[in-house]
PDB file of C-alpha atoms and ligand atoms in Angstrom:
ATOM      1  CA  UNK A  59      12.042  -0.213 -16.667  1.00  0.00           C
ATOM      2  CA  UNK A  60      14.330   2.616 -15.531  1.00  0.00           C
ATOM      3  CA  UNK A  61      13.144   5.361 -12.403  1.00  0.00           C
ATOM      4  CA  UNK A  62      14.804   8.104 -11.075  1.00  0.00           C
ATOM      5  CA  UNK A  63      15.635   7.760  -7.487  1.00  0.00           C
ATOM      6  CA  UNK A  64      15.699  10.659  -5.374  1.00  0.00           C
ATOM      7  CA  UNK A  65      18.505  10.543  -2.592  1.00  0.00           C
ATOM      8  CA  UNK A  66      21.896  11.547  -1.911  1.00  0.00           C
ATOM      9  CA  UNK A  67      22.804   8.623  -0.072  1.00  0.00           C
ATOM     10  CA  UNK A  68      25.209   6.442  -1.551  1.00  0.00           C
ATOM     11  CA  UNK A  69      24.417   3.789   0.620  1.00  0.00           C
ATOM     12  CA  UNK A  70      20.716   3.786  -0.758  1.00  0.00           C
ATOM     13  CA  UNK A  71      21.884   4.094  -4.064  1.00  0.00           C
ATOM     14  CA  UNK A  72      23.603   0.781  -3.696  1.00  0.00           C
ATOM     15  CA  UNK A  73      21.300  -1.188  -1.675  1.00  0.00           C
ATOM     16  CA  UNK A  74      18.017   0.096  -3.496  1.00  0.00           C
ATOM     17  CA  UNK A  75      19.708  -0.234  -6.661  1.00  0.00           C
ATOM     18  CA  UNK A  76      21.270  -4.006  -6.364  1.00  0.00           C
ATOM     19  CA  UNK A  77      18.089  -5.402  -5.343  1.00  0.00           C
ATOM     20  CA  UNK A  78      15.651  -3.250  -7.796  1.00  0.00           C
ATOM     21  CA  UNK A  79      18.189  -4.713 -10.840  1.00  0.00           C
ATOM     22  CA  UNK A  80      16.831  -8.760  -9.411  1.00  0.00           C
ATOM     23  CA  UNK A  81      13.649  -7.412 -10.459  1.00  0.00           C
ATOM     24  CA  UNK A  82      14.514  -5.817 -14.091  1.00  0.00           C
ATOM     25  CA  UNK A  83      14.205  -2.106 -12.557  1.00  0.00           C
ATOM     26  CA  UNK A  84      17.071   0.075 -13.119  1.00  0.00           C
ATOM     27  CA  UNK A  85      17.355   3.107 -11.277  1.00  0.00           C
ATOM     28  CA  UNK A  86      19.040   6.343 -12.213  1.00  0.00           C
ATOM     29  CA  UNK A  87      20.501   8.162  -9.418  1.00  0.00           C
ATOM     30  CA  UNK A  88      18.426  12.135  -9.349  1.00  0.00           C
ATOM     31  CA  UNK A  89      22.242  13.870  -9.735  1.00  0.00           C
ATOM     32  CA  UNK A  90      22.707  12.225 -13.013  1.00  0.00           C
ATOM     33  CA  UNK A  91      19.989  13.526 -14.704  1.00  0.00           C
ATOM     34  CA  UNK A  92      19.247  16.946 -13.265  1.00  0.00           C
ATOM     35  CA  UNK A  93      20.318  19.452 -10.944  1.00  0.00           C
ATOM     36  CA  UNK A  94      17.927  20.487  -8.399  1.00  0.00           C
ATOM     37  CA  UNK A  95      17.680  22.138  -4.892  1.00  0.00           C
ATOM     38  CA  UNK A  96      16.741  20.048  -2.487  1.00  0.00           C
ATOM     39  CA  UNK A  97      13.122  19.966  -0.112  1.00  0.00           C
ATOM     40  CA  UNK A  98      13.361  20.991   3.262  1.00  0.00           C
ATOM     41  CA  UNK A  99      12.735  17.835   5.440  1.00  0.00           C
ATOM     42  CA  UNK A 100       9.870  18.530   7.789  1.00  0.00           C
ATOM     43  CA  UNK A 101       7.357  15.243   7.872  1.00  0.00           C
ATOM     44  CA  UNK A 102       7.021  13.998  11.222  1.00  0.00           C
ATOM     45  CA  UNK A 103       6.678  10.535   9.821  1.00  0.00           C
ATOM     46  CA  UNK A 104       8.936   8.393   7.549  1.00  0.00           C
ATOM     47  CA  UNK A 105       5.663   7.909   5.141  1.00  0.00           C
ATOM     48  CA  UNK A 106       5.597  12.147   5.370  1.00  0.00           C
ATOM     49  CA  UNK A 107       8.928  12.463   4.294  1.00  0.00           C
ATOM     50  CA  UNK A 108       9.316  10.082   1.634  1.00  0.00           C
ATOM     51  CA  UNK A 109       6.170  11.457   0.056  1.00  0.00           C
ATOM     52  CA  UNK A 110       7.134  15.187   0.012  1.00  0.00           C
ATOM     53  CA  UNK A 111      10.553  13.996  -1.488  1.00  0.00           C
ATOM     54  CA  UNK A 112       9.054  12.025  -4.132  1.00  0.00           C
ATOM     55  CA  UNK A 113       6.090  14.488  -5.710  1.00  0.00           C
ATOM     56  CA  UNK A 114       8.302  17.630  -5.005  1.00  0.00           C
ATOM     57  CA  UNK A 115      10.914  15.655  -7.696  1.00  0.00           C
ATOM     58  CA  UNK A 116       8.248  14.389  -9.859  1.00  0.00           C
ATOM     59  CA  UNK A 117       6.418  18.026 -10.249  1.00  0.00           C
ATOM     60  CA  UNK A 118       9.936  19.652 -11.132  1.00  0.00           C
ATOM     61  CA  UNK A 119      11.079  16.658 -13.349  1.00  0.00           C
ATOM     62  CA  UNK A 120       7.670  16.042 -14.698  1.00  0.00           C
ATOM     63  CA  UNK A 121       8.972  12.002 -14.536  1.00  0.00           C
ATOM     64  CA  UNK A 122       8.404   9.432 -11.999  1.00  0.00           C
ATOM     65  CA  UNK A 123      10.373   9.413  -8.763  1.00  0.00           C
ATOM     66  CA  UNK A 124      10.980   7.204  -6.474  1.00  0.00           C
ATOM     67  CA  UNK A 125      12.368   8.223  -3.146  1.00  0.00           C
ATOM     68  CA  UNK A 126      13.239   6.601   0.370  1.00  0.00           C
ATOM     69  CA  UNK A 127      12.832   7.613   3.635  1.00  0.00           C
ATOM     70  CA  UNK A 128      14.319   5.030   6.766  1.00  0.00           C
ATOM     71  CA  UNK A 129      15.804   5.603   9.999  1.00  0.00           C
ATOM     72  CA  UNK A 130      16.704   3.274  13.101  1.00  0.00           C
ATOM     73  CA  UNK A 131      14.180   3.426  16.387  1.00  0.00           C
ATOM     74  CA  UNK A 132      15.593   2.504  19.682  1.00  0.00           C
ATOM     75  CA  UNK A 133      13.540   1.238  22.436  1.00  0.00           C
ATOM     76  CA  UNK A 134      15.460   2.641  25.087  1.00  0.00           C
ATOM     77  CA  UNK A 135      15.351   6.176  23.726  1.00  0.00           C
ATOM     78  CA  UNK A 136      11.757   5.968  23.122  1.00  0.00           C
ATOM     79  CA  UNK A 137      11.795   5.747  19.303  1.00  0.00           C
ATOM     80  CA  UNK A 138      14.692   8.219  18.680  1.00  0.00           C
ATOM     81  CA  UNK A 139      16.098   9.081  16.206  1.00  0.00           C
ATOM     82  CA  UNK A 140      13.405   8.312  13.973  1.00  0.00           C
ATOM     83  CA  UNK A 141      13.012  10.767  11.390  1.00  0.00           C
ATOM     84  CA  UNK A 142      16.482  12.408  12.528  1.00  0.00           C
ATOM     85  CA  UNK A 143      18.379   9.633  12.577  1.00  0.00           C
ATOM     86  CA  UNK A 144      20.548  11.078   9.383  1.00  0.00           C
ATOM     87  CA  UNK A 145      20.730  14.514  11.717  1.00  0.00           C
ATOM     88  CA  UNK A 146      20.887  12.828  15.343  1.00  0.00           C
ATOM     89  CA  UNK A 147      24.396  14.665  16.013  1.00  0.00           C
ATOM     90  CA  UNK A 148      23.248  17.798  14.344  1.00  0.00           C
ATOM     91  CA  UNK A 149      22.664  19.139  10.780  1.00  0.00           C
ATOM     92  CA  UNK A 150      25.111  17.673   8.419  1.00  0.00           C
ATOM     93  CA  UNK A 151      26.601  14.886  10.514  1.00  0.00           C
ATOM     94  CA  UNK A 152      28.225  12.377   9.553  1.00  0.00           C
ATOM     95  CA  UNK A 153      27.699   8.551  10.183  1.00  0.00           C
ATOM     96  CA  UNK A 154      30.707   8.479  12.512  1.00  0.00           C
ATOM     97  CA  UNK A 155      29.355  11.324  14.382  1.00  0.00           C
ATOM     98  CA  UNK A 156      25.798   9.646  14.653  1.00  0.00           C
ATOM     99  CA  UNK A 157      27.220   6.352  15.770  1.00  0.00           C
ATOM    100  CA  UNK A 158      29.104   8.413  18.446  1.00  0.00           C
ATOM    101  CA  UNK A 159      26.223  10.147  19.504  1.00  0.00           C
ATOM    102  CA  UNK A 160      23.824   6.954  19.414  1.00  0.00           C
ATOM    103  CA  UNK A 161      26.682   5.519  21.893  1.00  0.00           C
ATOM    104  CA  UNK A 162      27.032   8.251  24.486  1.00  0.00           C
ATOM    105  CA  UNK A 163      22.970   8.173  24.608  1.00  0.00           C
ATOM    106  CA  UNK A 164      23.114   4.540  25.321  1.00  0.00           C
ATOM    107  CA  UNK A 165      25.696   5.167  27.736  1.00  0.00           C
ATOM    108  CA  UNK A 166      24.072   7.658  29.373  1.00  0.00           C
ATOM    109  CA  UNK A 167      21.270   5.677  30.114  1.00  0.00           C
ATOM    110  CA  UNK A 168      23.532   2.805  32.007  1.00  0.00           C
ATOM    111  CA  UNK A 169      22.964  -0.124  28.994  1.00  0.00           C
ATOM    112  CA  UNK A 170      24.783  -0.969  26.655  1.00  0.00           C
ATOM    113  CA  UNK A 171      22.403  -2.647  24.219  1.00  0.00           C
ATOM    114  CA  UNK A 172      18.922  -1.730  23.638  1.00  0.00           C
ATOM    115  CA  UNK A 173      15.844  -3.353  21.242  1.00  0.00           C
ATOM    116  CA  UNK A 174      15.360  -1.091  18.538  1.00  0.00           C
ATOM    117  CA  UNK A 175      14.522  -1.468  14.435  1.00  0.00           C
ATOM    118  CA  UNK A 176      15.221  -0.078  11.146  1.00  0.00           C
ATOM    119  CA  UNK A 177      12.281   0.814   9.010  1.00  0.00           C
ATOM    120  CA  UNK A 178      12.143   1.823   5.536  1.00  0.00           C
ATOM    121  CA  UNK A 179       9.095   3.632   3.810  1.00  0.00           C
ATOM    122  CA  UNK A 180       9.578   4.178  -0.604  1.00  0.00           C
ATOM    123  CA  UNK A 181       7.203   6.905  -2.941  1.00  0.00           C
ATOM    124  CA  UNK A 182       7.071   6.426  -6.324  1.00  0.00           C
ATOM    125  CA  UNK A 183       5.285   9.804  -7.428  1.00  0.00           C
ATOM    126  CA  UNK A 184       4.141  10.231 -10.892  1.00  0.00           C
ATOM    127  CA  UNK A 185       4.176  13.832 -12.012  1.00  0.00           C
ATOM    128  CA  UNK A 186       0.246  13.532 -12.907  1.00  0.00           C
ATOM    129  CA  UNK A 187      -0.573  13.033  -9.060  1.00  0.00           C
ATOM    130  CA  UNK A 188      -0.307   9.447  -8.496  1.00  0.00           C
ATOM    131  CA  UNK A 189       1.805   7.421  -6.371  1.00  0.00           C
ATOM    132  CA  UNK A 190       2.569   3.815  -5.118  1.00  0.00           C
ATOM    133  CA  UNK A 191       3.806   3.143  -1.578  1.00  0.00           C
ATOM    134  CA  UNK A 192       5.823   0.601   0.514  1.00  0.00           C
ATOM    135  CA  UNK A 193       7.122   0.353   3.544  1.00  0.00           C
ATOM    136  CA  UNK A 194       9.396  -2.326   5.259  1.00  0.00           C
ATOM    137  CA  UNK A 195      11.275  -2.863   8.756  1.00  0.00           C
ATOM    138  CA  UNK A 196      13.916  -4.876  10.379  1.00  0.00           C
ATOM    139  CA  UNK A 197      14.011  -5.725  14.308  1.00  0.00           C
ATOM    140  CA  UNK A 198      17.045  -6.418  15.914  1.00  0.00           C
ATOM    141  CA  UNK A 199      19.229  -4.439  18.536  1.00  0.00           C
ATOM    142  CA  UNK A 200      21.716  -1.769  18.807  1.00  0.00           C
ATOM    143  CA  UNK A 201      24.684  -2.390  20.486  1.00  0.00           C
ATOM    144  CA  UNK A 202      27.600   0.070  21.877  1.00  0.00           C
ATOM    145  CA  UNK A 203      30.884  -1.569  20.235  1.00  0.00           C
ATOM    146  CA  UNK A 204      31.002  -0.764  16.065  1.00  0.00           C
ATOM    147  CA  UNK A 205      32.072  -3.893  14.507  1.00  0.00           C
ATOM    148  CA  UNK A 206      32.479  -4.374  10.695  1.00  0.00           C
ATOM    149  CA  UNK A 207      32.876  -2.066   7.415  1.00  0.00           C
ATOM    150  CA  UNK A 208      29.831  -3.183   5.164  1.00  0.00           C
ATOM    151  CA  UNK A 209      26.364  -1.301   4.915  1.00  0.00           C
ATOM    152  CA  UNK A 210      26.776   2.141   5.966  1.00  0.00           C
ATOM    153  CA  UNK A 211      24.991   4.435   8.738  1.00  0.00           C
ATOM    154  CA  UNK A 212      24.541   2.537  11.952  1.00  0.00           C
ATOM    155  CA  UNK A 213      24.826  -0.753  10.378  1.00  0.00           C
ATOM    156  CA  UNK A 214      28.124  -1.186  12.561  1.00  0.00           C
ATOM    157  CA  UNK A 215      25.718  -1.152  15.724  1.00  0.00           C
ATOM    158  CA  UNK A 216      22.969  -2.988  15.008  1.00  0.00           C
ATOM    159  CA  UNK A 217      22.494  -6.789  15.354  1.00  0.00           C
ATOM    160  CA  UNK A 218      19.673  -8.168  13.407  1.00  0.00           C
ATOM    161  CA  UNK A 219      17.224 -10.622  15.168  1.00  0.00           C
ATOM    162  CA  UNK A 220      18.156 -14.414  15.107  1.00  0.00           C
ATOM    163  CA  UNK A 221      22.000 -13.276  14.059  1.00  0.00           C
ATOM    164  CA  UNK A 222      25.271 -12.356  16.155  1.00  0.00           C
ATOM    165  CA  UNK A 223      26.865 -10.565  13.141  1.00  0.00           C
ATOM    166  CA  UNK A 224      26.163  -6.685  13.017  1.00  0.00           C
ATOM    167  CA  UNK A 225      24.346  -5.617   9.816  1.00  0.00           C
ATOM    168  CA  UNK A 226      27.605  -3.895   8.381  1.00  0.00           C
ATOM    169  CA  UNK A 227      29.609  -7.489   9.175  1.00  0.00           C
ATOM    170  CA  UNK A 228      26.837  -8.968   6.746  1.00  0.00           C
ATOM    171  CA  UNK A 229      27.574  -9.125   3.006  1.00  0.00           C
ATOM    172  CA  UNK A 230      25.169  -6.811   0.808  1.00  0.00           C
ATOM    173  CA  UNK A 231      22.940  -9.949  -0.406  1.00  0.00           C
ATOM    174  CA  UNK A 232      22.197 -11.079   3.185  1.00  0.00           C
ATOM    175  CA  UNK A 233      21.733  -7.582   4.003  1.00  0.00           C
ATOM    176  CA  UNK A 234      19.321  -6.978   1.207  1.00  0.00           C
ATOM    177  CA  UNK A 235      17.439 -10.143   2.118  1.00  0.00           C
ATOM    178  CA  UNK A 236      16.481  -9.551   5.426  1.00  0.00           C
ATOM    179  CA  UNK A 237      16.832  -5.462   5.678  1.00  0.00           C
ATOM    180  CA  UNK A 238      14.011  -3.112   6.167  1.00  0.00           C
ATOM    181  CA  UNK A 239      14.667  -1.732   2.234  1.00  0.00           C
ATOM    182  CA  UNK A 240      15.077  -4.952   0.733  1.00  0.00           C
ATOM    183  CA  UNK A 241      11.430  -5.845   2.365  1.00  0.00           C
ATOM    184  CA  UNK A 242      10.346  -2.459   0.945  1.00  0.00           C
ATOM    185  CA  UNK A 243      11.749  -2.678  -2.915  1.00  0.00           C
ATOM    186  CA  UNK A 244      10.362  -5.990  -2.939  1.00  0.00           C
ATOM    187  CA  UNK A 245       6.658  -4.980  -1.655  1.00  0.00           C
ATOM    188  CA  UNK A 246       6.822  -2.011  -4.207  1.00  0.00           C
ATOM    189  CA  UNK A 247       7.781  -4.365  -7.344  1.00  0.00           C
ATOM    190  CA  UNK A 248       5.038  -6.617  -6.490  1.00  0.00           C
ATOM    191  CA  UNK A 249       3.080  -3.367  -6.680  1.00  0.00           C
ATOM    192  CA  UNK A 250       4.529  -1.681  -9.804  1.00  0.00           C
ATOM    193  CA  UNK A 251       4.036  -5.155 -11.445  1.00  0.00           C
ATOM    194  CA  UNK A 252       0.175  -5.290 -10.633  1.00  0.00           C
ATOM    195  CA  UNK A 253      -0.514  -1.347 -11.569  1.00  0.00           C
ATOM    196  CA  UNK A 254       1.635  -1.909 -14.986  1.00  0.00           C
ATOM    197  CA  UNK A 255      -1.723  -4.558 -15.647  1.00  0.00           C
ATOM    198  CA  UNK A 256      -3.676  -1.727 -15.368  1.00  0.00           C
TER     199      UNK A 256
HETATM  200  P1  LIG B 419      18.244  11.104   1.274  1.00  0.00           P
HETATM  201  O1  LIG B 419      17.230  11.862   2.100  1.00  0.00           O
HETATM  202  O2  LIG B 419      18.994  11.947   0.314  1.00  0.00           O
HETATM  203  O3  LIG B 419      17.653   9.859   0.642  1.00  0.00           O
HETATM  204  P2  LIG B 419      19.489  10.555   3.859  1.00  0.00           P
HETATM  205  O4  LIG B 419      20.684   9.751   4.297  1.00  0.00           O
HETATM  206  O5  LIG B 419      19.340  11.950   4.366  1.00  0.00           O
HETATM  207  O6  LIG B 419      19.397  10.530   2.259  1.00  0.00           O
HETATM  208  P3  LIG B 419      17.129   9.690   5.315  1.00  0.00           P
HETATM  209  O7  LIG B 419      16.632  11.065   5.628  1.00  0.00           O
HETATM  210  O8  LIG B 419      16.151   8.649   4.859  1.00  0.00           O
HETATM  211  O9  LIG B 419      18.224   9.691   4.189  1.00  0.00           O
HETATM  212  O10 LIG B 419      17.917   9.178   6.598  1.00  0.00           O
HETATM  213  C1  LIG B 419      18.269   7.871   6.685  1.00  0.00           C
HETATM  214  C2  LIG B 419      19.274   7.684   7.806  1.00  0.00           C
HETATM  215  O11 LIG B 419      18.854   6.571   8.609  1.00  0.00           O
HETATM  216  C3  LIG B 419      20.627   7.329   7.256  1.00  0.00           C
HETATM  217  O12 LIG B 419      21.408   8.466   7.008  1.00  0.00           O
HETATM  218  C4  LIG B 419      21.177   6.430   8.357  1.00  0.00           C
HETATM  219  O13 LIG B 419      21.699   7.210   9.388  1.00  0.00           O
HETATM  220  C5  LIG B 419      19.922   5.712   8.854  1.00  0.00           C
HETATM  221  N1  LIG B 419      19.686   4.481   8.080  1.00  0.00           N
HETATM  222  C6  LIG B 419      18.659   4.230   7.235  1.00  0.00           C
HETATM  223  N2  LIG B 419      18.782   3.025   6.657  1.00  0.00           N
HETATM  224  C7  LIG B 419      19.924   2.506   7.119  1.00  0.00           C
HETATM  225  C8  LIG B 419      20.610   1.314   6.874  1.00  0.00           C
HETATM  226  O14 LIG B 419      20.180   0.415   6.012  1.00  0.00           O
HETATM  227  N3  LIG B 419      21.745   1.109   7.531  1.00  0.00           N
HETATM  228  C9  LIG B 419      22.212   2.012   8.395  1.00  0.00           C
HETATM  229  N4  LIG B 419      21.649   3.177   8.676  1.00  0.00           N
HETATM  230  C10 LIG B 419      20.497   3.431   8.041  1.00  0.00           C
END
C-alpha cells in the first residue's frame, strides 16, 4: 500500500517512513508527486492541525493523505510550545534557533531541566470525506545542554523516561520504538488494517 504524506519535514519523512515500511506501507513524500501551496496553520490543537493538513491535501489531490502534526510540551512553561513548537523562535526558525530559544526560557525561569513530552497526532483523509486518526506521546524531560546528532528538532534536549541518553543520542530504531510517532504509525496501521476488512 503506498500514501502520500503531507509534510515538509525531513525528519518526519524519515521516521514516519522507516517505521510505516515494517508494516508494508510505503509512503510518498507530497513534493514528489505534486506541487501545491501550502494551508495556513491555525488549529489550536495538534488533532486541529493535522486534520486541516490532511483533507485540505486530499480535496486538491483527490487521493488519500496522510499528514502529522507533533510538538514537545514543557511542564515548566505550562505546555509551550505546543502547537508552535516548529515556530517557537518565530516564523521560519530553524531547529537551532528553537533549541536556543527553548534554553533561554528554561533559563529564565532558574531550572535547568523541566518534565515535559512529545506528542504526535496522524490524519489519513480520503478525498470522499473520510478519515482515520491516531495519536501517540512520549514523556520524558527537557534538559538545557544539546547532546547528540540523531533525530532532529529538540531531540538533542530531551531525555526520554527510564533513559539517560537524549532522544537524538538514540539510534532511529530505538527512537521509533519508544517515540510519540512510532506509537502513532503503529496505532494507525492497526487501524488501516481493520477498515481495509471493511
Ligand atoms: P509539516 O507541518 O510540514 O509536517 P513541521 O516541522 O512544520 O512540518 P509540525 O507543525 O508538526 O511540523 O511541527 C513539529 C515540530 O515539533 C518540529 O518542527 C519540531 O520542532 C517538534 N518535533 C516534533 N516531533 C519531534 C521529534 O520527534 N523530535 C524532535 N522535535 C520534534
Amino acid at each position: 500500500m503506498r500514501i502520500v504524506f503531507a509534510t515538509k519535514n525531513r525528519g518526519k519523512v524519515r521516521e514516519a517512513g522507516e517505521k510505516l515500511k515494517e508494516f508494508g506501507v510505503e509512503i510518498i513524500p507530497l513534493d514528489e508527486i505534486a506541487e501545491v501551496e501550502a494551508p495556513e496553520e491555525t488549529g489550536e490543537t495538534f488533532c486541529e492541525n493535522a486534520y486541516q493538513k490532511a483533507t485540505y491535501y486530499a480535496r486538491k489531490l483527490k487521493l488519500p493523505v496522510l499528514a502529522e502534526d507533533a510538538g514537545l510540551e514543557v511542564e515548566t512553561l505550562k505546555g509551550r510550545p505546543g502547537v508552535y513548537s516548529s515556530r517557537f523562535a518565530g516564523e521560519n526558525a530553524t531547529d537551532e534557533e528553537n533549541n536556543r530559544k527553548l534554553i533561554e526560557e528554561l533559563k529564565k525561569r532558574g531550572v535547568d531541566s523541566s518534565p515535559a513530552r512529545y506528542v504526535s497526532f496522524f490524519f489519513l483523509a480520503f478525498p470522499e470525506g473520510m478519515g482515520l486518526w491516531s495519536e501517540g506521546e512520549v514523556r520524558g524531560k527537557v534538559i538545557t545542554e544539546p547532546r547528540g546528532s540523531g533525530g532532529f528538532g529538540y531531540d538533542p534536549l530531551f531525555i526520554p523516561e527510564g533513559y539517560t541518553k537524549t532522544m537524538a543520542e538514540l539510534p532511529l530504531e530505538e527512537k521509533n520504538r519508544i517515540s510519540h510517532r512510532g506509537k502513532a504509525v503503529e496505532k494507525l496501521v492497526w487501524l488501516i488494517e481493520k477498515v481495509k476488512g471493511f
